CSV table of C-alpha atoms in Angstrom, one decimal:
chain,number,residue,atom,x,y,z
A,1,UNK,CA,105.0,140.8,53.9
A,2,UNK,CA,103.3,143.6,55.9
A,3,UNK,CA,102.9,147.0,54.4
A,4,UNK,CA,105.5,149.8,54.9
A,5,UNK,CA,105.5,153.5,55.5
A,6,UNK,CA,107.7,156.1,53.7
A,7,UNK,CA,108.9,159.0,55.9
A,8,UNK,CA,110.5,162.2,54.6
A,9,UNK,CA,112.1,164.5,57.2
A,10,UNK,CA,112.3,167.9,55.5
A,11,UNK,CA,113.3,171.4,56.7
A,12,UNK,CA,112.7,174.6,54.7
A,13,UNK,CA,112.7,172.8,51.3
A,14,UNK,CA,109.1,172.4,50.2
A,15,UNK,CA,109.9,173.3,46.6
A,16,UNK,CA,112.8,170.9,46.4
A,17,UNK,CA,110.7,168.2,48.0
A,18,UNK,CA,107.9,168.5,45.4
A,19,UNK,CA,110.3,168.7,42.5
A,20,UNK,CA,112.5,165.8,43.5
A,21,UNK,CA,111.5,163.1,46.0
A,22,UNK,CA,107.7,163.4,45.8
A,23,UNK,CA,107.8,163.5,42.0
A,24,UNK,CA,110.3,160.5,42.0
A,25,UNK,CA,108.0,158.5,44.3
A,26,UNK,CA,105.0,159.4,42.1
A,27,UNK,CA,106.8,158.3,39.0
A,28,UNK,CA,107.5,155.0,40.8
A,29,UNK,CA,103.7,154.6,41.4
A,30,UNK,CA,104.1,154.7,45.2
A,31,UNK,CA,100.7,155.0,46.9
A,32,UNK,CA,100.5,158.6,48.2
A,33,UNK,CA,98.9,157.3,51.5
A,34,UNK,CA,102.2,155.6,52.4
A,35,UNK,CA,104.1,158.9,52.3
A,36,UNK,CA,104.5,160.9,55.6
A,37,UNK,CA,106.3,164.2,55.6
A,38,UNK,CA,107.8,165.4,58.9
A,39,UNK,CA,108.4,169.1,59.5
A,40,UNK,CA,109.7,171.1,62.4
A,41,UNK,CA,106.8,173.3,63.5
A,42,UNK,CA,103.3,174.6,62.6
A,43,UNK,CA,104.6,177.5,60.5
A,44,UNK,CA,106.5,175.0,58.3
A,45,UNK,CA,103.6,172.7,58.1
A,46,UNK,CA,101.4,175.6,56.8
A,47,UNK,CA,104.0,176.4,54.1
A,48,UNK,CA,104.3,172.8,53.0
A,49,UNK,CA,100.5,172.2,53.1
A,50,UNK,CA,99.7,175.3,51.0
A,51,UNK,CA,102.4,174.6,48.5
A,52,UNK,CA,102.3,170.9,47.9
A,53,UNK,CA,99.7,169.2,45.7
A,54,UNK,CA,97.6,166.8,47.7
A,55,UNK,CA,98.0,163.9,45.3
A,56,UNK,CA,101.7,163.7,46.1
A,57,UNK,CA,101.6,162.7,49.8
A,58,UNK,CA,99.5,161.3,52.6
A,59,UNK,CA,100.2,163.4,55.7
A,60,UNK,CA,102.3,166.3,56.9
A,61,UNK,CA,103.3,165.8,60.5
A,62,UNK,CA,104.7,168.3,62.9
A,63,UNK,CA,107.8,166.8,64.5
A,64,UNK,CA,110.8,168.5,66.0
A,65,UNK,CA,113.8,170.5,64.7
A,66,UNK,CA,117.2,168.8,64.0
A,67,UNK,CA,117.7,165.6,61.9
A,68,UNK,CA,118.8,163.5,64.9
A,69,UNK,CA,115.8,164.6,66.9
A,70,UNK,CA,113.5,164.2,64.0
A,71,UNK,CA,114.6,160.6,63.4
A,72,UNK,CA,114.0,159.8,67.0
A,73,UNK,CA,110.6,161.4,66.9
A,74,UNK,CA,109.7,159.4,63.8
A,75,UNK,CA,110.5,156.2,65.5
A,76,UNK,CA,108.3,157.0,68.4
A,77,UNK,CA,105.5,158.2,66.1
A,78,UNK,CA,105.0,154.7,64.6
A,79,UNK,CA,104.4,151.5,66.4
A,80,UNK,CA,107.1,148.9,67.1
A,81,UNK,CA,107.5,146.4,64.3
A,82,UNK,CA,106.4,148.7,61.5
A,83,UNK,CA,108.3,148.7,58.3
A,84,UNK,CA,109.7,152.2,57.7
A,85,UNK,CA,111.5,153.6,54.6
A,86,UNK,CA,113.2,156.9,55.1
A,87,UNK,CA,113.9,159.2,52.2
A,88,UNK,CA,115.6,162.6,52.1
A,89,UNK,CA,113.7,165.3,50.3
A,90,UNK,CA,116.0,165.6,47.3
A,91,UNK,CA,116.1,162.2,45.6
A,92,UNK,CA,115.9,162.7,41.8
A,93,UNK,CA,115.9,159.1,40.6
A,94,UNK,CA,116.6,155.5,41.7
A,95,UNK,CA,119.0,153.3,39.7
A,96,UNK,CA,120.0,149.6,39.5
A,97,UNK,CA,123.2,148.1,38.2
A,98,UNK,CA,122.8,146.4,34.8
A,99,UNK,CA,125.2,144.7,32.3
A,100,UNK,CA,125.2,145.4,28.6
A,101,UNK,CA,127.8,143.5,26.6
A,102,UNK,CA,129.5,142.6,29.9
A,103,UNK,CA,129.9,146.3,30.7
A,104,UNK,CA,128.4,147.9,33.8
A,105,UNK,CA,125.6,150.2,33.1
A,106,UNK,CA,122.8,151.8,35.2
A,107,UNK,CA,119.2,151.5,34.5
A,108,UNK,CA,116.5,153.7,35.9
A,109,UNK,CA,114.1,152.1,38.4
A,110,UNK,CA,110.5,152.9,37.9
A,111,UNK,CA,109.1,150.5,40.5
A,112,UNK,CA,111.2,151.0,43.6
A,113,UNK,CA,108.6,149.2,45.7
A,114,UNK,CA,109.7,145.8,44.4
A,115,UNK,CA,113.2,146.6,45.7
A,116,UNK,CA,111.9,147.8,49.1
A,117,UNK,CA,109.9,144.6,49.5
A,118,UNK,CA,113.0,142.5,48.6
A,119,UNK,CA,115.1,144.4,51.1
A,120,UNK,CA,112.7,143.8,54.0
A,121,UNK,CA,112.5,140.2,53.1
A,122,UNK,CA,116.4,140.0,53.3
A,123,UNK,CA,116.1,141.4,56.8
A,124,UNK,CA,113.4,139.0,57.8
A,125,UNK,CA,115.2,136.0,56.5
A,126,UNK,CA,118.3,136.8,58.5
A,127,UNK,CA,116.9,138.4,61.6
A,128,UNK,CA,118.3,141.9,60.7
A,129,UNK,CA,116.5,145.2,61.1
A,130,UNK,CA,118.2,147.7,58.9
A,131,UNK,CA,118.9,147.9,55.2
A,132,UNK,CA,120.5,150.5,52.9
A,133,UNK,CA,121.8,151.0,49.3
A,134,UNK,CA,124.8,152.6,47.7
A,135,UNK,CA,125.2,156.3,48.4
A,136,UNK,CA,125.6,157.3,44.7
A,137,UNK,CA,124.7,156.5,41.1
A,138,UNK,CA,128.1,155.4,39.8
A,139,UNK,CA,128.1,152.0,38.2
A,140,UNK,CA,131.9,151.6,38.5
A,141,UNK,CA,131.6,151.3,42.3
A,142,UNK,CA,128.5,149.1,42.3
A,143,UNK,CA,128.3,145.3,42.4
A,144,UNK,CA,125.4,142.8,41.7
A,145,UNK,CA,125.2,141.7,45.4
A,146,UNK,CA,123.7,142.2,48.8
A,147,UNK,CA,126.1,142.2,51.7
A,148,UNK,CA,125.5,141.8,55.4
A,149,UNK,CA,127.8,143.1,58.1
A,150,UNK,CA,129.1,146.5,59.2
A,151,UNK,CA,128.2,148.5,56.1
A,152,UNK,CA,127.3,152.2,55.8
A,153,UNK,CA,123.6,152.7,55.0
A,154,UNK,CA,123.4,156.4,54.0
A,155,UNK,CA,120.5,158.4,55.5
A,156,UNK,CA,119.3,159.6,52.1
A,157,UNK,CA,117.4,156.3,51.5
A,158,UNK,CA,117.2,153.3,53.9
A,159,UNK,CA,114.7,151.1,55.6
A,160,UNK,CA,114.3,149.6,59.1
A,161,UNK,CA,111.9,147.6,61.2
A,162,UNK,CA,110.9,149.9,64.0
A,163,UNK,CA,112.0,149.3,67.6
A,164,UNK,CA,112.0,151.5,70.7
A,165,UNK,CA,115.0,149.8,72.2
A,166,UNK,CA,117.2,152.3,74.3
A,167,UNK,CA,120.4,150.8,72.9
A,168,UNK,CA,119.4,152.0,69.4
A,169,UNK,CA,118.8,155.5,70.5
A,170,UNK,CA,120.9,158.1,68.6
A,171,UNK,CA,123.3,160.2,70.7
A,172,UNK,CA,122.3,163.7,71.6
A,173,UNK,CA,125.9,164.9,71.4
A,174,UNK,CA,126.0,165.1,67.6
A,175,UNK,CA,123.8,166.8,65.0
A,176,UNK,CA,125.1,165.1,61.8
A,177,UNK,CA,126.6,161.7,60.9
A,178,UNK,CA,123.7,160.1,62.7
A,179,UNK,CA,123.4,157.6,59.9
A,180,UNK,CA,126.8,156.2,60.8
A,181,UNK,CA,125.9,155.8,64.4
A,182,UNK,CA,122.6,154.2,63.4
A,183,UNK,CA,124.5,151.5,61.5
A,184,UNK,CA,127.0,151.0,64.3
A,185,UNK,CA,124.2,150.6,66.9
A,186,UNK,CA,122.3,148.1,64.7
A,187,UNK,CA,125.5,146.1,64.1
A,188,UNK,CA,126.3,146.0,67.9
A,189,UNK,CA,122.7,144.7,68.5
A,190,UNK,CA,122.0,142.6,65.5
A,191,UNK,CA,125.5,141.5,64.3
A,192,UNK,CA,125.1,143.3,61.0
A,193,UNK,CA,122.9,145.2,58.6
A,194,UNK,CA,122.1,144.7,54.9
A,195,UNK,CA,123.2,146.8,52.0
A,196,UNK,CA,122.2,146.4,48.4
A,197,UNK,CA,125.3,147.2,46.3
A,198,UNK,CA,123.4,147.1,43.0
A,199,UNK,CA,121.0,149.9,44.0
A,200,UNK,CA,121.7,153.7,44.2
A,201,UNK,CA,120.1,157.0,43.6
A,202,UNK,CA,120.8,160.5,42.3
A,203,UNK,CA,120.9,163.4,44.8
A,204,UNK,CA,122.9,166.5,45.6
A,205,UNK,CA,124.9,166.3,48.8
A,206,UNK,CA,125.5,169.3,51.0
A,207,UNK,CA,122.7,171.3,49.3
A,208,UNK,CA,121.3,174.5,51.1
A,209,UNK,CA,118.7,173.8,53.7
A,210,UNK,CA,118.5,170.4,55.4
A,211,UNK,CA,121.4,170.1,57.9
A,212,UNK,CA,122.3,173.8,57.5
A,213,UNK,CA,125.5,175.6,56.5
A,214,UNK,CA,127.8,175.0,59.5
A,215,UNK,CA,128.7,171.5,58.2
A,216,UNK,CA,132.5,171.7,58.9
A,217,UNK,CA,132.2,172.3,62.6
A,218,UNK,CA,129.3,169.8,62.9
A,219,UNK,CA,131.3,167.2,61.0
A,220,UNK,CA,134.3,167.7,63.3
A,221,UNK,CA,132.3,167.3,66.4
A,222,UNK,CA,130.6,164.2,65.1
A,223,UNK,CA,133.9,162.7,63.9
A,224,UNK,CA,135.6,163.1,67.2
A,225,UNK,CA,132.6,161.8,69.1
A,226,UNK,CA,131.9,158.7,67.0
A,227,UNK,CA,135.6,157.7,66.6
A,228,UNK,CA,136.2,158.1,70.4
A,229,UNK,CA,133.0,156.3,71.4
A,230,UNK,CA,133.1,153.4,68.8
A,231,UNK,CA,136.9,153.0,68.0
A,232,UNK,CA,136.4,149.3,67.2
A,233,UNK,CA,133.8,150.2,64.5
A,234,UNK,CA,135.0,153.4,62.8
A,235,UNK,CA,138.0,155.7,62.3
A,236,UNK,CA,138.6,159.3,61.2
A,237,UNK,CA,139.1,160.3,57.6
A,238,UNK,CA,139.3,163.7,55.8
A,239,UNK,CA,138.3,164.9,52.4
A,240,UNK,CA,140.8,166.6,50.2
A,241,UNK,CA,139.4,170.0,51.3
A,242,UNK,CA,140.0,169.0,55.0
A,243,UNK,CA,136.4,168.3,55.9
A,244,UNK,CA,136.3,165.8,58.7
A,245,UNK,CA,134.6,162.4,57.9
A,246,UNK,CA,134.5,158.9,59.3
A,247,UNK,CA,134.9,155.5,57.8
A,248,UNK,CA,133.5,152.2,59.1
A,249,UNK,CA,135.8,149.2,59.7
A,250,UNK,CA,133.9,146.9,57.3
A,251,UNK,CA,133.2,143.3,58.0
A,252,UNK,CA,131.0,141.5,55.6
A,253,UNK,CA,129.1,138.4,54.5
A,254,UNK,CA,127.9,138.3,50.9
A,255,UNK,CA,124.2,137.4,50.2
A,256,UNK,CA,123.6,136.4,46.6
Protein backbone atom coordinates (compact mmCIF):
# COMPACT_ATOMS: atom_id res chain seq x y z
CA UNK A 1 0.00 0.00 0.00
CA UNK A 2 1.20 3.50 -0.78
CA UNK A 3 2.14 5.89 2.02
CA UNK A 4 -0.38 8.24 3.62
CA UNK A 5 -0.47 11.83 4.89
CA UNK A 6 -2.00 13.03 8.16
CA UNK A 7 -3.68 16.44 7.99
CA UNK A 8 -4.78 18.48 11.00
CA UNK A 9 -6.92 21.58 10.37
CA UNK A 10 -6.55 23.78 13.47
CA UNK A 11 -7.77 27.24 14.41
CA UNK A 12 -6.51 29.20 17.44
CA UNK A 13 -5.72 26.04 19.41
CA UNK A 14 -1.97 25.53 19.28
CA UNK A 15 -1.77 24.54 22.98
CA UNK A 16 -4.56 21.99 22.68
CA UNK A 17 -3.03 20.62 19.48
CA UNK A 18 0.31 19.99 21.19
CA UNK A 19 -1.21 18.53 24.34
CA UNK A 20 -3.68 16.26 22.59
CA UNK A 21 -3.49 15.18 18.94
CA UNK A 22 0.24 15.72 18.36
CA UNK A 23 1.13 13.95 21.60
CA UNK A 24 -1.32 11.14 20.78
CA UNK A 25 0.24 10.65 17.35
CA UNK A 26 3.74 10.70 18.85
CA UNK A 27 2.71 8.05 21.39
CA UNK A 28 1.53 5.97 18.43
CA UNK A 29 4.98 6.28 16.83
CA UNK A 30 3.66 8.14 13.79
CA UNK A 31 6.47 9.54 11.65
CA UNK A 32 6.39 13.31 12.21
CA UNK A 33 7.01 13.92 8.49
CA UNK A 34 3.58 12.49 7.72
CA UNK A 35 1.91 15.22 9.81
CA UNK A 36 0.72 18.41 8.08
CA UNK A 37 -0.93 21.15 10.17
CA UNK A 38 -3.20 23.55 8.28
CA UNK A 39 -3.86 27.02 9.74
CA UNK A 40 -5.81 30.03 8.50
CA UNK A 41 -3.19 32.76 7.99
CA UNK A 42 0.42 33.87 8.47
CA UNK A 43 -0.19 35.23 11.98
CA UNK A 44 -1.54 31.87 13.09
CA UNK A 45 1.32 30.05 11.45
CA UNK A 46 3.82 32.16 13.36
CA UNK A 47 2.07 31.38 16.66
CA UNK A 48 1.98 27.64 15.98
CA UNK A 49 5.56 27.57 14.69
CA UNK A 50 6.93 29.41 17.72
CA UNK A 51 4.98 27.30 20.20
CA UNK A 52 5.13 23.73 18.87
CA UNK A 53 8.16 21.48 19.25
CA UNK A 54 9.63 20.59 15.90
CA UNK A 55 9.76 16.87 16.67
CA UNK A 56 5.94 16.70 16.75
CA UNK A 57 5.09 17.52 13.13
CA UNK A 58 6.38 17.84 9.60
CA UNK A 59 4.89 21.05 8.16
CA UNK A 60 2.64 23.97 9.09
CA UNK A 61 0.77 25.15 6.01
CA UNK A 62 -1.23 28.35 5.53
CA UNK A 63 -4.64 27.44 4.18
CA UNK A 64 -7.90 29.33 4.56
CA UNK A 65 -10.40 30.15 7.32
CA UNK A 66 -13.49 28.04 7.94
CA UNK A 67 -13.55 24.25 8.27
CA UNK A 68 -15.45 23.65 5.02
CA UNK A 69 -13.08 25.90 3.09
CA UNK A 70 -10.05 24.37 4.79
CA UNK A 71 -11.12 20.84 3.88
CA UNK A 72 -11.48 21.85 0.23
CA UNK A 73 -8.10 23.60 0.35
CA UNK A 74 -6.47 20.47 1.78
CA UNK A 75 -7.86 18.31 -1.01
CA UNK A 76 -6.41 20.62 -3.66
CA UNK A 77 -3.09 20.91 -1.79
CA UNK A 78 -2.38 17.20 -2.30
CA UNK A 79 -2.31 15.22 -5.52
CA UNK A 80 -5.18 13.05 -6.66
CA UNK A 81 -4.87 9.47 -5.50
CA UNK A 82 -3.01 10.37 -2.30
CA UNK A 83 -4.09 8.65 0.91
CA UNK A 84 -5.18 11.29 3.43
CA UNK A 85 -6.00 10.83 7.12
CA UNK A 86 -7.74 13.82 8.69
CA UNK A 87 -7.52 14.42 12.44
CA UNK A 88 -9.03 17.14 14.60
CA UNK A 89 -6.61 18.89 16.93
CA UNK A 90 -8.02 17.51 20.19
CA UNK A 91 -7.79 13.70 20.00
CA UNK A 92 -6.60 12.37 23.35
CA UNK A 93 -6.46 8.62 22.69
CA UNK A 94 -7.50 5.92 20.21
CA UNK A 95 -9.40 2.85 21.38
CA UNK A 96 -10.38 -0.57 20.03
CA UNK A 97 -13.12 -2.90 21.18
CA UNK A 98 -11.93 -5.92 23.15
CA UNK A 99 -13.63 -8.76 25.02
CA UNK A 100 -12.68 -9.93 28.52
CA UNK A 101 -14.70 -12.84 29.91
CA UNK A 102 -17.21 -12.24 27.09
CA UNK A 103 -17.73 -8.66 28.26
CA UNK A 104 -17.08 -5.66 26.06
CA UNK A 105 -14.06 -3.59 27.06
CA UNK A 106 -11.92 -0.95 25.40
CA UNK A 107 -8.18 -1.21 24.99
CA UNK A 108 -5.93 1.69 24.17
CA UNK A 109 -4.33 1.62 20.73
CA UNK A 110 -0.65 2.47 20.66
CA UNK A 111 -0.14 1.72 16.97
CA UNK A 112 -2.97 3.41 15.08
CA UNK A 113 -0.96 3.10 11.87
CA UNK A 114 -1.88 -0.59 11.62
CA UNK A 115 -5.58 0.33 11.66
CA UNK A 116 -5.08 3.15 9.15
CA UNK A 117 -3.44 0.72 6.73
CA UNK A 118 -6.23 -1.82 7.26
CA UNK A 119 -8.88 0.82 6.57
CA UNK A 120 -7.33 1.88 3.28
CA UNK A 121 -7.03 -1.77 2.26
CA UNK A 122 -10.76 -2.19 2.94
CA UNK A 123 -11.42 0.73 0.60
CA UNK A 124 -9.12 -0.59 -2.11
CA UNK A 125 -10.62 -4.07 -2.01
CA UNK A 126 -14.16 -2.74 -2.53
CA UNK A 127 -13.56 0.32 -4.72
CA UNK A 128 -14.51 2.76 -1.94
CA UNK A 129 -12.78 6.04 -1.17
CA UNK A 130 -13.81 7.09 2.35
CA UNK A 131 -13.51 5.38 5.74
CA UNK A 132 -14.39 6.38 9.29
CA UNK A 133 -14.68 5.08 12.85
CA UNK A 134 -17.10 5.35 15.76
CA UNK A 135 -17.55 8.93 17.01
CA UNK A 136 -16.92 8.05 20.68
CA UNK A 137 -15.14 5.70 23.09
CA UNK A 138 -18.14 3.86 24.53
CA UNK A 139 -17.76 0.08 24.31
CA UNK A 140 -21.51 -0.48 24.72
CA UNK A 141 -22.22 1.03 21.29
CA UNK A 142 -19.31 -0.63 19.51
CA UNK A 143 -19.22 -3.88 17.55
CA UNK A 144 -16.43 -6.05 16.21
CA UNK A 145 -17.17 -5.31 12.56
CA UNK A 146 -16.56 -3.11 9.56
CA UNK A 147 -19.67 -1.95 7.72
CA UNK A 148 -20.13 -0.56 4.25
CA UNK A 149 -23.01 1.66 3.20
CA UNK A 150 -24.43 5.03 4.20
CA UNK A 151 -22.70 5.44 7.56
CA UNK A 152 -21.60 8.56 9.35
CA UNK A 153 -17.82 9.09 9.31
CA UNK A 154 -17.23 11.82 11.87
CA UNK A 155 -14.81 14.58 10.87
CA UNK A 156 -12.70 14.14 14.00
CA UNK A 157 -10.85 11.16 12.50
CA UNK A 158 -11.36 9.70 9.02
CA UNK A 159 -9.46 8.82 5.87
CA UNK A 160 -9.97 9.17 2.13
CA UNK A 161 -8.34 8.61 -1.21
CA UNK A 162 -7.99 12.08 -2.66
CA UNK A 163 -10.03 13.13 -5.70
CA UNK A 164 -10.75 16.50 -7.31
CA UNK A 165 -14.17 15.50 -8.65
CA UNK A 166 -16.66 18.37 -8.69
CA UNK A 167 -19.45 16.10 -7.47
CA UNK A 168 -17.52 15.61 -4.21
CA UNK A 169 -17.14 19.32 -3.54
CA UNK A 170 -18.66 20.45 -0.23
CA UNK A 171 -21.43 23.03 -0.36
CA UNK A 172 -20.53 26.65 0.32
CA UNK A 173 -23.94 27.28 1.91
CA UNK A 174 -23.06 25.64 5.26
CA UNK A 175 -20.22 26.11 7.75
CA UNK A 176 -20.70 22.98 9.88
CA UNK A 177 -21.94 19.40 9.41
CA UNK A 178 -19.67 19.16 6.39
CA UNK A 179 -18.73 15.64 7.52
CA UNK A 180 -22.34 14.53 6.97
CA UNK A 181 -22.36 15.96 3.47
CA UNK A 182 -18.99 14.38 2.76
CA UNK A 183 -20.43 10.94 3.55
CA UNK A 184 -23.55 11.57 1.48
CA UNK A 185 -21.57 12.72 -1.55
CA UNK A 186 -19.28 9.68 -1.36
CA UNK A 187 -22.28 7.37 -1.05
CA UNK A 188 -23.96 8.93 -4.08
CA UNK A 189 -20.78 8.51 -6.11
CA UNK A 190 -19.35 5.25 -4.75
CA UNK A 191 -22.44 3.44 -3.39
CA UNK A 192 -21.09 3.47 0.15
CA UNK A 193 -18.31 4.24 2.60
CA UNK A 194 -16.56 2.08 5.21
CA UNK A 195 -16.84 2.49 8.96
CA UNK A 196 -14.95 0.51 11.57
CA UNK A 197 -17.37 -0.06 14.44
CA UNK A 198 -14.64 -1.49 16.66
CA UNK A 199 -12.53 1.69 16.64
CA UNK A 200 -13.10 4.97 18.47
CA UNK A 201 -11.33 7.83 20.18
CA UNK A 202 -11.51 10.23 23.10
CA UNK A 203 -12.18 13.89 22.43
CA UNK A 204 -14.24 16.80 23.75
CA UNK A 205 -17.02 17.88 21.39
CA UNK A 206 -18.06 21.54 21.09
CA UNK A 207 -14.93 22.80 22.84
CA UNK A 208 -13.93 26.50 22.54
CA UNK A 209 -12.14 27.45 19.35
CA UNK A 210 -12.46 25.25 16.28
CA UNK A 211 -15.87 25.93 14.70
CA UNK A 212 -16.58 28.86 17.00
CA UNK A 213 -19.30 29.65 19.57
CA UNK A 214 -22.32 30.25 17.29
CA UNK A 215 -23.03 26.56 16.91
CA UNK A 216 -26.81 26.60 17.37
CA UNK A 217 -27.51 28.89 14.43
CA UNK A 218 -24.90 27.19 12.26
CA UNK A 219 -26.35 23.79 13.09
CA UNK A 220 -29.82 25.05 12.20
CA UNK A 221 -28.71 26.37 8.82
CA UNK A 222 -26.83 23.13 8.08
CA UNK A 223 -29.74 20.95 9.18
CA UNK A 224 -32.23 22.75 6.96
CA UNK A 225 -29.90 22.82 3.99
CA UNK A 226 -28.81 19.16 4.12
CA UNK A 227 -32.24 17.67 4.84
CA UNK A 228 -33.79 19.72 2.02
CA UNK A 229 -31.04 18.92 -0.48
CA UNK A 230 -30.62 15.23 0.37
CA UNK A 231 -34.01 14.07 1.76
CA UNK A 232 -33.43 10.51 0.56
CA UNK A 233 -30.22 10.31 2.63
CA UNK A 234 -30.88 12.22 5.87
CA UNK A 235 -33.58 13.65 8.14
CA UNK A 236 -33.74 16.24 10.95
CA UNK A 237 -33.22 15.38 14.62
CA UNK A 238 -32.89 17.48 17.76
CA UNK A 239 -30.91 17.06 20.97
CA UNK A 240 -32.71 17.27 24.31
CA UNK A 241 -31.58 20.90 24.61
CA UNK A 242 -33.12 21.71 21.21
CA UNK A 243 -29.90 21.83 19.22
CA UNK A 244 -30.63 20.97 15.56
CA UNK A 245 -28.91 17.84 14.25
CA UNK A 246 -29.32 15.45 11.35
CA UNK A 247 -29.34 11.68 11.03
CA UNK A 248 -28.48 9.50 8.07
CA UNK A 249 -30.91 6.96 6.65
CA UNK A 250 -28.58 4.05 7.15
CA UNK A 251 -28.14 1.25 4.67
CA UNK A 252 -25.42 -1.25 5.28
CA UNK A 253 -23.41 -4.26 4.20
CA UNK A 254 -21.30 -5.94 6.88
CA UNK A 255 -17.65 -6.71 6.19
CA UNK A 256 -16.07 -9.19 8.63
